Coordinates of C-alpha atoms and ligand atoms in Angstrom, one line a residue:
X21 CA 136.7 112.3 28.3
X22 CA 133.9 113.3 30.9
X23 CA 135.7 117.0 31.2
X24 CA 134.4 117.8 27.7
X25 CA 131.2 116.3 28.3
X26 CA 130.1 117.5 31.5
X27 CA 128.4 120.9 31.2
X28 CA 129.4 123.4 33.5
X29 CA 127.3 126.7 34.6
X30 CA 128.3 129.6 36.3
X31 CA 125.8 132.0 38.1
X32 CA 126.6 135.7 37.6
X33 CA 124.4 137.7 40.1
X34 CA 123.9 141.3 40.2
X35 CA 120.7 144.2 40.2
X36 CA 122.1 145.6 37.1
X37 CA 122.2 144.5 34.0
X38 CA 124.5 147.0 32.5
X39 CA 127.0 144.8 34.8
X40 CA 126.0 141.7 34.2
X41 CA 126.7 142.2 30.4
X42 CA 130.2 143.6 31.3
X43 CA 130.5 140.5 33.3
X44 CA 129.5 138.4 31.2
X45 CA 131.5 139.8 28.2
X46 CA 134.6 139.1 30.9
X47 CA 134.1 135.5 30.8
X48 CA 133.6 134.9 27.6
X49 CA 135.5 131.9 26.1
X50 CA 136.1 130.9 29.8
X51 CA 134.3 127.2 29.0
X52 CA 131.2 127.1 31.3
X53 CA 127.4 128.4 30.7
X54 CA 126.4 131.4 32.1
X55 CA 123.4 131.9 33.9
X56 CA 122.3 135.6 34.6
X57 CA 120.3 136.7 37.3
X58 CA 119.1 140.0 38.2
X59 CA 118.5 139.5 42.3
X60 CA 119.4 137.7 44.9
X61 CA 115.5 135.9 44.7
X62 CA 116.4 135.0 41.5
X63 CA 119.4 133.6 42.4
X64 CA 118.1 131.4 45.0
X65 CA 115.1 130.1 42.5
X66 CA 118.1 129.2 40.0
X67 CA 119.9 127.5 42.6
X68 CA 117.1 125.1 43.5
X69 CA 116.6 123.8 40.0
X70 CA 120.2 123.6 38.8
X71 CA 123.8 122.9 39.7
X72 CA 126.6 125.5 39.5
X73 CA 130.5 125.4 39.7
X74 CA 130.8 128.8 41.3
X75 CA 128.2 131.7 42.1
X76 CA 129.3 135.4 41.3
X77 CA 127.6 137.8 43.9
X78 CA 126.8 141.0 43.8
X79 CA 127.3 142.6 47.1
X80 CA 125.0 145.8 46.9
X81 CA 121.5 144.9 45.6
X82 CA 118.5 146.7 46.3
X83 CA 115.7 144.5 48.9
X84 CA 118.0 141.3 49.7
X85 CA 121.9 142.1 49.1
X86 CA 124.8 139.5 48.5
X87 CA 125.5 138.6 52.0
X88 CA 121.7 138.3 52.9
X89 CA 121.6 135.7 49.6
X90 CA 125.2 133.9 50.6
X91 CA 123.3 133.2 53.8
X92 CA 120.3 132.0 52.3
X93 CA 122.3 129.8 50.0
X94 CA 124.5 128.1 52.6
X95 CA 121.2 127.5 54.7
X96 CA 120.0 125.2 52.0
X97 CA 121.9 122.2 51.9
X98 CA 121.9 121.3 48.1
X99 CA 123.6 124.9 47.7
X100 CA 125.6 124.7 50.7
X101 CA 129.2 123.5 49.0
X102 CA 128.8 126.1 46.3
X103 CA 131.8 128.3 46.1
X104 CA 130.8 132.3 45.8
X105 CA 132.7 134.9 44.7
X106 CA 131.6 138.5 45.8
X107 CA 131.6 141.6 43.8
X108 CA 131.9 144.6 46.0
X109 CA 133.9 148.2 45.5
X110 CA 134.0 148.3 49.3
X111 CA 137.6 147.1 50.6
X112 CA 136.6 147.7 54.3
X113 CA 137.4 144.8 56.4
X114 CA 134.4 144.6 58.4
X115 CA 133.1 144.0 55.0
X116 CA 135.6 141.1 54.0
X117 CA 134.9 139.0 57.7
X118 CA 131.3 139.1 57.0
X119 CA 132.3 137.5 54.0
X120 CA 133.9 135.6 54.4
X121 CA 132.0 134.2 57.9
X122 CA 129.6 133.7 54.8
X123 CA 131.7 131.1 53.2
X124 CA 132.8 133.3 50.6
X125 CA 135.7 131.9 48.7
X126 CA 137.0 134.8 47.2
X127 CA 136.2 138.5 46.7
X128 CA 136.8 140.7 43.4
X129 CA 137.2 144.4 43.8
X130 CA 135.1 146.7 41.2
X131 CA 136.3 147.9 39.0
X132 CA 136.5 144.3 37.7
X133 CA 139.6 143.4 35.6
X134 CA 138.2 140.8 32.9
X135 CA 141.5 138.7 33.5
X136 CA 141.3 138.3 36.8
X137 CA 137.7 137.5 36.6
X138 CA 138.5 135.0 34.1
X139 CA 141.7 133.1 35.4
X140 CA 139.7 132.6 38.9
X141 CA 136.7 131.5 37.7
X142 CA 138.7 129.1 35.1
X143 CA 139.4 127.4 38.7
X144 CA 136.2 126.7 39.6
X145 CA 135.1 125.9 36.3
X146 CA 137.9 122.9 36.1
X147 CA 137.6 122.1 39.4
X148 CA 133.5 121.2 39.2
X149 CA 134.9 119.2 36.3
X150 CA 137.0 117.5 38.3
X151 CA 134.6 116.7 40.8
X152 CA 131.9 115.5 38.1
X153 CA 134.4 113.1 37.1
X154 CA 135.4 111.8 40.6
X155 CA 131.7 111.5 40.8
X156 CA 131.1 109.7 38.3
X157 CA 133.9 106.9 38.7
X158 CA 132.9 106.7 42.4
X159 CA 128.9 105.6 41.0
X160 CA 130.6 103.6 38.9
X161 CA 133.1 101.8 41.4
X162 CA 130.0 101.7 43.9
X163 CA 127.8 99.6 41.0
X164 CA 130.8 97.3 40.7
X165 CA 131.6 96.5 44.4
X166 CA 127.4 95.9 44.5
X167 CA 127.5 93.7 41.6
X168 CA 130.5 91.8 42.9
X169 CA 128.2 91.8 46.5
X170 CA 125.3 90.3 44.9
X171 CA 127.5 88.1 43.5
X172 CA 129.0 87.0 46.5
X173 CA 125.7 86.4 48.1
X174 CA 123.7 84.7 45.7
X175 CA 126.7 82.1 45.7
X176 CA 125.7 78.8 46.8
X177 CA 128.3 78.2 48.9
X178 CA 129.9 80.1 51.9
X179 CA 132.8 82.2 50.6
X180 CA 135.5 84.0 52.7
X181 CA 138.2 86.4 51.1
X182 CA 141.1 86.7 53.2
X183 CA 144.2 87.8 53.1
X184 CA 147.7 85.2 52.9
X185 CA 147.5 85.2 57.0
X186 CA 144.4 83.6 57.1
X187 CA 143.2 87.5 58.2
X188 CA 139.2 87.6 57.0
X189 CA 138.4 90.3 55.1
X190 CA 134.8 89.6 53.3
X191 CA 132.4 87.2 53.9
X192 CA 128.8 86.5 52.6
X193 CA 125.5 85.5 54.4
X194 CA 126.1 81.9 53.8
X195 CA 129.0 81.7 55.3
X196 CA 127.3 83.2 58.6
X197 CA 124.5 80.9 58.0
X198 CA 126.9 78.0 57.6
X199 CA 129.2 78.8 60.9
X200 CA 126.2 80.3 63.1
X201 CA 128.5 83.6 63.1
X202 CA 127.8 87.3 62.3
X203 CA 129.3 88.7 59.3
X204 CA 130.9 91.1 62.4
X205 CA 132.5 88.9 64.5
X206 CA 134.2 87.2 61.7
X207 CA 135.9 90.3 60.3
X208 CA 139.4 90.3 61.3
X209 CA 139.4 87.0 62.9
X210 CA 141.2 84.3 61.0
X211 CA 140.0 81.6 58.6
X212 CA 141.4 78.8 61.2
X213 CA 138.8 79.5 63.4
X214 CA 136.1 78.2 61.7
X215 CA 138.1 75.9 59.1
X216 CA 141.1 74.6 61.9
X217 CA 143.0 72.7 58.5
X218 CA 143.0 75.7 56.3
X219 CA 146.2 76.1 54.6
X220 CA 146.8 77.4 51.6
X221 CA 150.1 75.6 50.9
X222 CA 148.9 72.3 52.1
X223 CA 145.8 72.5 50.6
X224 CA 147.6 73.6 47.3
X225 CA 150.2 70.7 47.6
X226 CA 148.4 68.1 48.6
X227 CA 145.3 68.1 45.3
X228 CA 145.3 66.9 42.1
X229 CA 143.8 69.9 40.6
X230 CA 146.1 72.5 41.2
X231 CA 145.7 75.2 38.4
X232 CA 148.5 77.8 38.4
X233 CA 149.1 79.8 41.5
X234 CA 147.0 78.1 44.6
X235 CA 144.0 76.7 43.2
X236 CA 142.4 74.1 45.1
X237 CA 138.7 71.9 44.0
X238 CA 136.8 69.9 46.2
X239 CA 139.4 69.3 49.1
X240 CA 137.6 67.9 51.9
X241 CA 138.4 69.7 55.5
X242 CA 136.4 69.8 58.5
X243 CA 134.5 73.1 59.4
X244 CA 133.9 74.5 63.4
X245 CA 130.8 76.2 64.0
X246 CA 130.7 78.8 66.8
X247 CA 129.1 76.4 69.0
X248 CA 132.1 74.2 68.6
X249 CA 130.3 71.7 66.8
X250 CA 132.0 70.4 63.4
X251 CA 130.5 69.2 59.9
X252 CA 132.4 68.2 56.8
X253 CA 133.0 70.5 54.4
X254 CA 134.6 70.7 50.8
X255 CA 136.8 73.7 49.9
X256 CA 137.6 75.4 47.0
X257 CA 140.5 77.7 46.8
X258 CA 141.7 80.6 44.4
X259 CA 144.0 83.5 44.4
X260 CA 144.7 86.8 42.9
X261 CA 146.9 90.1 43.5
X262 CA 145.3 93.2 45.2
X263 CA 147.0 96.3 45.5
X264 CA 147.6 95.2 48.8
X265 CA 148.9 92.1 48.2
X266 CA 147.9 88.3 48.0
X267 CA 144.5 88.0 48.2
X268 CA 142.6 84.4 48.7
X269 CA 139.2 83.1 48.3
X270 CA 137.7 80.5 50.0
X271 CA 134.2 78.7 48.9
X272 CA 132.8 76.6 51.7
X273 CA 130.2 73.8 50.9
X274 CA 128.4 72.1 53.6
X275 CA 129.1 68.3 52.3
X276 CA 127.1 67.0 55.5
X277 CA 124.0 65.6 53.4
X278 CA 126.0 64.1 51.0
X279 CA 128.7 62.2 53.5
X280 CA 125.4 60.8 54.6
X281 CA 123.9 59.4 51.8
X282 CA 127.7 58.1 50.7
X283 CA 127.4 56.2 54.6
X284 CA 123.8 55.2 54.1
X285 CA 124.7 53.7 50.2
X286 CA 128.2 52.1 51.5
X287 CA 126.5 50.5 54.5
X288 CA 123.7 49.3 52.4
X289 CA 126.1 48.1 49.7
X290 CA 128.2 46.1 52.6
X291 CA 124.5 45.0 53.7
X292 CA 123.5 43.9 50.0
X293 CA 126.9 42.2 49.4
X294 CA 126.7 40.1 52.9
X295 CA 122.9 39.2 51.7
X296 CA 124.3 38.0 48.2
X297 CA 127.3 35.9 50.2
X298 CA 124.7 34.4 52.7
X299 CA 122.1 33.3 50.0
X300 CA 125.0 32.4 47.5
X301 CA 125.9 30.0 50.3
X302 CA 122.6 28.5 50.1
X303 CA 122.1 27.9 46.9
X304 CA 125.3 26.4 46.3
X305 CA 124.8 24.3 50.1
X306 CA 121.6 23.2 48.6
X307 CA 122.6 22.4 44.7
X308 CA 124.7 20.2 46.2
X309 CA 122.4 18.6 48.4
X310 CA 119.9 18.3 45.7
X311 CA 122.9 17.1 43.2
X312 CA 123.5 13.9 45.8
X313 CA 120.1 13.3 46.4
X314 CA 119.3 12.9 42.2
X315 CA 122.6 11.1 42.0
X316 CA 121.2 8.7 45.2
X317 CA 118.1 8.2 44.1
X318 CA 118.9 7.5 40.3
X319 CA 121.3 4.9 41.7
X320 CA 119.0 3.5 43.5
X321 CA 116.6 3.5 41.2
X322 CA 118.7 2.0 38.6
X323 CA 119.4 -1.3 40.2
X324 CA 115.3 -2.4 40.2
X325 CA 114.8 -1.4 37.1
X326 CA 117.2 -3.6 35.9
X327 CA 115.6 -6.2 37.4
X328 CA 112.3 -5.6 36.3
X329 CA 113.4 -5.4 32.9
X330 CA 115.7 -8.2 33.8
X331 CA 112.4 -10.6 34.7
X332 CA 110.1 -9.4 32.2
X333 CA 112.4 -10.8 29.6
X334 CA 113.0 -13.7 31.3
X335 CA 109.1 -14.2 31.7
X336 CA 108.8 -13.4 27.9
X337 CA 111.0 -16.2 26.4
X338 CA 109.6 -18.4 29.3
X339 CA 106.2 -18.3 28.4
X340 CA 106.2 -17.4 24.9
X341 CA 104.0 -18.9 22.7
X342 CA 101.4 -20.1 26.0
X343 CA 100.2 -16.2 27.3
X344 CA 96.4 -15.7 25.8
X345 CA 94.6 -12.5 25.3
X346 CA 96.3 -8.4 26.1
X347 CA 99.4 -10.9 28.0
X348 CA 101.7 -10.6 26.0
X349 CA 101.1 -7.1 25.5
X350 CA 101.1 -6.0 28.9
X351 CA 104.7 -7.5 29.1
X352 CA 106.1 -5.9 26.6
X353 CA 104.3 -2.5 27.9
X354 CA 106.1 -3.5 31.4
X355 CA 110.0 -4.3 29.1
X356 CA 109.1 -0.6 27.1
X357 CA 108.5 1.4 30.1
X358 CA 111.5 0.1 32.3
X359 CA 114.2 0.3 29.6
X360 CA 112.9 4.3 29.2
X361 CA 112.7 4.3 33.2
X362 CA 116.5 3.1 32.7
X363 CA 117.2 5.8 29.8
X364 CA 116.0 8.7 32.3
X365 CA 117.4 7.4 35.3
X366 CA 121.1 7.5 33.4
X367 CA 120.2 11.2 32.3
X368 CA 119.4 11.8 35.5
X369 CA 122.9 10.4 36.4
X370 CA 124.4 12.2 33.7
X371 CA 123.1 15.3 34.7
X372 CA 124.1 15.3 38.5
X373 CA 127.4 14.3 37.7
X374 CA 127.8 17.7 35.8
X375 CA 127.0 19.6 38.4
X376 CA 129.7 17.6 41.3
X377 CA 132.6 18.2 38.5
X378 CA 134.9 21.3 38.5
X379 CA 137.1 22.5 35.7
X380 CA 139.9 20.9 37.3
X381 CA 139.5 17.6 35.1
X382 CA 139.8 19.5 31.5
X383 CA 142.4 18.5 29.2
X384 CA 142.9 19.4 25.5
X385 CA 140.2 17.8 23.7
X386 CA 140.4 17.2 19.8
X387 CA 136.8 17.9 18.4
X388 CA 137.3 15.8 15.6
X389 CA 138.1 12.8 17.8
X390 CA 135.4 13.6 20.3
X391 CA 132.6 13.8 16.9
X392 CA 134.0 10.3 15.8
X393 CA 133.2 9.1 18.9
X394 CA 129.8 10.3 19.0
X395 CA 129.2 8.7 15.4
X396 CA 130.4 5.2 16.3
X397 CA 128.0 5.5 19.6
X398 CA 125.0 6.0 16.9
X399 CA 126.2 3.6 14.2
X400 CA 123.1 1.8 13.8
X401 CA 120.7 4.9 14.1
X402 CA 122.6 6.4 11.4
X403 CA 122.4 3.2 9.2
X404 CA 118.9 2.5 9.7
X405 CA 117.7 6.4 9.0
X406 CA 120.3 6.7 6.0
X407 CA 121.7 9.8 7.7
X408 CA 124.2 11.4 5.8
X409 CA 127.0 13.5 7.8
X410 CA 129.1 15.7 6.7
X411 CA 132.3 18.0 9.1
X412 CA 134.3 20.9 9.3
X413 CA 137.5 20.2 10.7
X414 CA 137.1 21.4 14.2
X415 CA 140.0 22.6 16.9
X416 CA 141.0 21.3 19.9
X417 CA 139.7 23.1 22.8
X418 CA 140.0 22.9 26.5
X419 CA 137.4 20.8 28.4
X420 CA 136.0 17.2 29.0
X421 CA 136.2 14.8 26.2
X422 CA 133.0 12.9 27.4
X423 CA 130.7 15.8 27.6
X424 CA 132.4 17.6 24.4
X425 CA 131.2 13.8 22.9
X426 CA 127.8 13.7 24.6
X427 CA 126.9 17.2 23.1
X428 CA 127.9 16.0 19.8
X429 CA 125.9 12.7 20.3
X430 CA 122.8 14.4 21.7
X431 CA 122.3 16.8 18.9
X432 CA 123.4 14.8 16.4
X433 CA 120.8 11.9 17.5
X434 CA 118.1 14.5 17.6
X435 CA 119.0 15.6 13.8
X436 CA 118.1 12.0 12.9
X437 CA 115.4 11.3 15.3
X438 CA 113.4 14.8 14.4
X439 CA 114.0 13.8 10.9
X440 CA 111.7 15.0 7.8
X441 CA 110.3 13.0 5.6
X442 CA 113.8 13.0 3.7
X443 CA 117.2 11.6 4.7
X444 CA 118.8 13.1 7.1
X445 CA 121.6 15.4 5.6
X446 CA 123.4 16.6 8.8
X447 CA 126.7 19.4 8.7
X448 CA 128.7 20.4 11.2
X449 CA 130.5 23.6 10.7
X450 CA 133.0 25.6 12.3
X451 CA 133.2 29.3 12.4
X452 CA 135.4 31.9 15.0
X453 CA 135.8 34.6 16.5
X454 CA 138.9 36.4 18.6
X455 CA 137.6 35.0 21.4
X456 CA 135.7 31.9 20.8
X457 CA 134.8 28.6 18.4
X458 CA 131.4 29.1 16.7
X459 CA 129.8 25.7 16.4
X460 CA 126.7 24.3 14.3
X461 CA 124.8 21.1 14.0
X462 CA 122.7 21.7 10.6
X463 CA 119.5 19.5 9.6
X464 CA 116.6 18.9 7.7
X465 CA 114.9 17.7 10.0
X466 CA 111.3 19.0 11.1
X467 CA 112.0 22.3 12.7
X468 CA 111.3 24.2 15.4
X469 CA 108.3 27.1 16.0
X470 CA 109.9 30.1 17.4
X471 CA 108.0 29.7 20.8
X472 CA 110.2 26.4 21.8
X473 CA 113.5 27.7 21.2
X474 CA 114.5 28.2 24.6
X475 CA 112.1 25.8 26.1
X476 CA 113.7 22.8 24.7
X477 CA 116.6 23.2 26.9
X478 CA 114.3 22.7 29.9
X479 CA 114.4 19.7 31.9
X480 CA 111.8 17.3 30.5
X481 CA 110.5 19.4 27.9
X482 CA 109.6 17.9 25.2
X483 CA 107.2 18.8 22.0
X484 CA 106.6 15.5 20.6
X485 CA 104.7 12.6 22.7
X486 CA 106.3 9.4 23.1
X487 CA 104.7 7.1 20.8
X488 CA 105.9 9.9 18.0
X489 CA 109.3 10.1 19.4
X490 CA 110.7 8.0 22.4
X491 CA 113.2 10.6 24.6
X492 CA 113.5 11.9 28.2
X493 CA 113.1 15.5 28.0
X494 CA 116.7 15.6 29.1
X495 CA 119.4 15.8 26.3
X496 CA 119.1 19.2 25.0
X497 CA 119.0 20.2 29.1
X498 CA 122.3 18.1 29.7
X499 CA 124.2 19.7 26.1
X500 CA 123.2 23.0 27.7
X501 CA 124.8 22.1 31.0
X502 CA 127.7 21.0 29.6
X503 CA 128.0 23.9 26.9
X504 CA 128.0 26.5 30.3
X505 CA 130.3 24.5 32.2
X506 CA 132.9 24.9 29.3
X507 CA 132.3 28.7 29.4
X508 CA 129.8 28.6 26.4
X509 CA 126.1 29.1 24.9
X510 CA 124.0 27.4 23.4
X511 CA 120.8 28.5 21.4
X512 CA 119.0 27.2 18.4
X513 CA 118.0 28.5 15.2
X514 CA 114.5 27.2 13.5
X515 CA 111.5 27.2 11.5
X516 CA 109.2 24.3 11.0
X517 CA 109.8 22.9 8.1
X518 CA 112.9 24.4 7.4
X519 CA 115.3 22.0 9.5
X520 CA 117.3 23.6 12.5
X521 CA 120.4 24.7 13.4
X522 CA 121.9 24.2 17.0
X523 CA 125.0 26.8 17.5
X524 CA 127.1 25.9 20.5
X525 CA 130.3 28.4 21.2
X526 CA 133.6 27.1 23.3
X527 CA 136.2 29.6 24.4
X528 CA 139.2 29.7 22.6
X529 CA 142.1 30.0 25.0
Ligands
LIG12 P1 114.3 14.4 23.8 O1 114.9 14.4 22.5 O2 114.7 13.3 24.7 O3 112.8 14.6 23.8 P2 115.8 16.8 24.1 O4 116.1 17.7 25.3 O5 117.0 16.3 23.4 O6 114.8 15.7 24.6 O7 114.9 17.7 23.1 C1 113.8 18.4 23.6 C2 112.8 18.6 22.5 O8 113.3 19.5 21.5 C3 112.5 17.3 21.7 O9 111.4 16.6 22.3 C4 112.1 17.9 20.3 O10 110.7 18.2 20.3 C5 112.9 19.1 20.2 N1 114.1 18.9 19.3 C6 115.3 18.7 19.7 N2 116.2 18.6 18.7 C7 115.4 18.8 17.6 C8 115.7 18.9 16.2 N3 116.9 18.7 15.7 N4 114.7 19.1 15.3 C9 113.5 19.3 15.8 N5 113.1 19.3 17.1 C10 114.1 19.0 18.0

């Protein structure tokens, strides 16, 4: 393909131009372009600005003859390859040494025979060809091996090519950068010197991601600078076939940084988790403290109240009928205050008793039974608001009757006691899902503004005052509780006015 293309001149040299006609008749169809020139000054000018595959000299020209111009043209060293062929009639030897001392290549005798003159310089014609060609592919091997160079050093990593022995063959700057060697020294030496594990087949066998023949990704190793000194590194293996044989490459990565901040994030995880364990500790150390103090205290508390409550009725039947003025109010205001002191003392109770019971207690608990019971504990409230209830049939579920009972009772007692001015028309319904019972107590009641929703389930919080609505602040607080401790949640669903809807869920297995 290049022979065809490359152009191709010959430089046909002599004083007279009677000859160079002849000559150039001679070499007619012969494949190159022929340049003429009419002295050996001529010559040389053409030879500076052009290239030719062979030179045909005149050896007798007037002012500076052939060997004075072969001389001239091997002086000069873009002209000094050139092959020349002299044209002389002399067959003397002393003329051929000088000659060929000149670097001729050939010599044709006058008279010239055109085939001779063509078949030799058919040679040089093919054989500049040739060379142009050779040329060519050697600019364009040397731009490949650049571009796989640049390659090599703009990788990231260090990379090593060697051969199956471990023998290093190539090697880029970051590889010396990495390993504190020259590019020299490593040359020849093997791979084991600066990576002591390096194995192809172990390093093949022993990862996950082995692609075909040797591949190896991320395999971590320890690297040997020259000083001795090691780092962590992570390899990377590949192969392919050169002429002479297997041939592997080896990226390097410098993995130091990031071994460090895996360290620093595993020390201060161990750190974090021993933090969480200590505080855990705590907090469960001082639940339970605060868990027997309330449980203390309320019992405690509960025993005078009783008796103040006890006396004040007593003191009331005494002396009823003879107390003048605010008396008799006072008592009662004394009888009021210590049965609610009562009612919050037994939340109280109720509430710290949550907290010092496990799971271990829970049986299978019939919903249905557990929601009778909660309706025969607030009989009379439901007679005297004319509360009408209406159930689902609910499941059985894992957990403790009583609470399951004082959920239903709490909410249930709030329907009526947050009633509208209508009857109380309270539903409970059941709904499910794969992995839990969806549970809701309906009424149309009041409502609830947006804001309180998750208030209300705050100990003591409470939206209505006392003479409104007698309470403690503490049912919704203990249903949540005991809604959490069976694995559940519990939120409500309200708009003043509108009546509300408390959804509790229980798991299902
Ligand atoms: P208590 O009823 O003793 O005040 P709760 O914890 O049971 O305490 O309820 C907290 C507050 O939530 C109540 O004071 C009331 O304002 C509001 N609330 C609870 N249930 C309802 C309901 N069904 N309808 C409207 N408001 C309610």
């Amino acid at each position: 393909m290049y022979v065809n293309e490359r152009p191709v001149k010959i430089l046909l040299v002599d004083d007279r131009p009677e000859n160079l006609v002849a000559l150039e008749a001679s070499l007619e169809g012969v494949g190159g372009e022929l340049v003429l020139a009419g002295s050996g000054t001529e010559a040389l000018r053409h030879l500076l600005s052009d290239e030719f595959a062979a030179v045909l000299l005149d050896v007798k020209m007037p002012d500076m003859d052939g060997f004075e111009t072969a001389e001239l043209i091997r002086s000069r060293p873009r002209s000094r390859q050139i092959p020349i062929i002299f044209l002389t009639a002399y067959r003397s030897d002393a003329h051929l040494f000088r000659g060929y001392d000149l670097g001729a290549v050939d010599f044709l005798f006058k008279p010239i025979i055109p085939e001779i003159l063509r078949s030799k310089v058919s040679v040089f014609v093919e054989l500049s060809r040739n060379a142009g060609v050779l040329r060519d592919q050697a600019t364009v091997l040397k731009r490949e091996e650049e571009k796989l160079r640049c390659v090599l050093e703009a990788a990231p990593d260090g990379m090593v090519m060697c051969h199956e022995n471990g023998d290093i063959a190539l090697v880029n700057s970051r590889l010396e950068s990495l390993f504190h060697y020259s590019r020299h020294e490593l040359l020849g030496r093997k791979i084991d010197a600066i990576i002591p594990d390096w194995n192809r087949n172990a390093a093949a066998n022993e990862q996950a991601d082995v692609y075909g023949d040797a591949v190896v990704h991320g395999r971590e190793l320890t690297g040997v600078r020259r000083d001795g000194t090691t780092f962590p590194v992570e390899i990377s293996l590949n192969s392919f076939e050169d002429l002479d044989g297997p041939v592997l490459i080896t990226a390097i990565r410098d993995v130091s940084d990031r071994k460090r901040v895996d360290e620093e994030i595993r020390n201060l995880n161990t750190e974090l988790e021993r933090r969480v364990q200590r505080r855990t500790e705590e907090l469960l150390r001082s639940n339970e403290e605060l868990a027997q103090f309330a449980y203390a205290a309320s019992h405690d508390i509960q025993e005078p109240m009783r008796v103040v409550s006890l006396y004040a009725q007593l003191l009331d039947s005494r002396l009823k009928g003879q107390l003048h003025g605010d008396a008799t109010q006072y008592l009662g205001y004394i009888s009021e205050n210590a049965k609610r002191m009562q009612d919050v003392v037994k939340d109280v109770l109720a509430l710290s008793r949550l907290d010092s019971q496990g799971e271990e207690h829970f049986s299978k608990v019939d919903c249905n039974i557990a929601l009778n019971e909660a309706l025969a504990n607030l009989e009379q409230k439901i007679v005297d608001a004319r509360a009408r209830i209406v159930s689902d049939r609910l499941p059985v579920v894992s957990g403790d009757a009583l609470q399951v009972t004082r959920v239903f009772q709490n909410l249930i007692g709030n329907a009526i006691t947050y009633r509208s001015e209508a009857d109380p028309e309270i539903r409970i319904k059941l709904d499910s899902t794969e992995s839990e019972w969806l549970f809701a107590v309906q009424d149309n009641g009041i409502g609830i503004a947006p804001d309180y929703h998750e208030l209300i389930f705050g100990l003591f919080k409470r939206l209505h005052s006392r003479s409104e609505h007698p309470g403690t602040g503490l049912g919704l607080a203990i249903c949540k509780k005991i809604v959490t401790h069976h694995g559940g949640r519990i939120w409500v669903e309200s708009e003043p006015g509108h009546g509300s809807t408390f959804r509790f869920t229980l798991p299902r297995h």
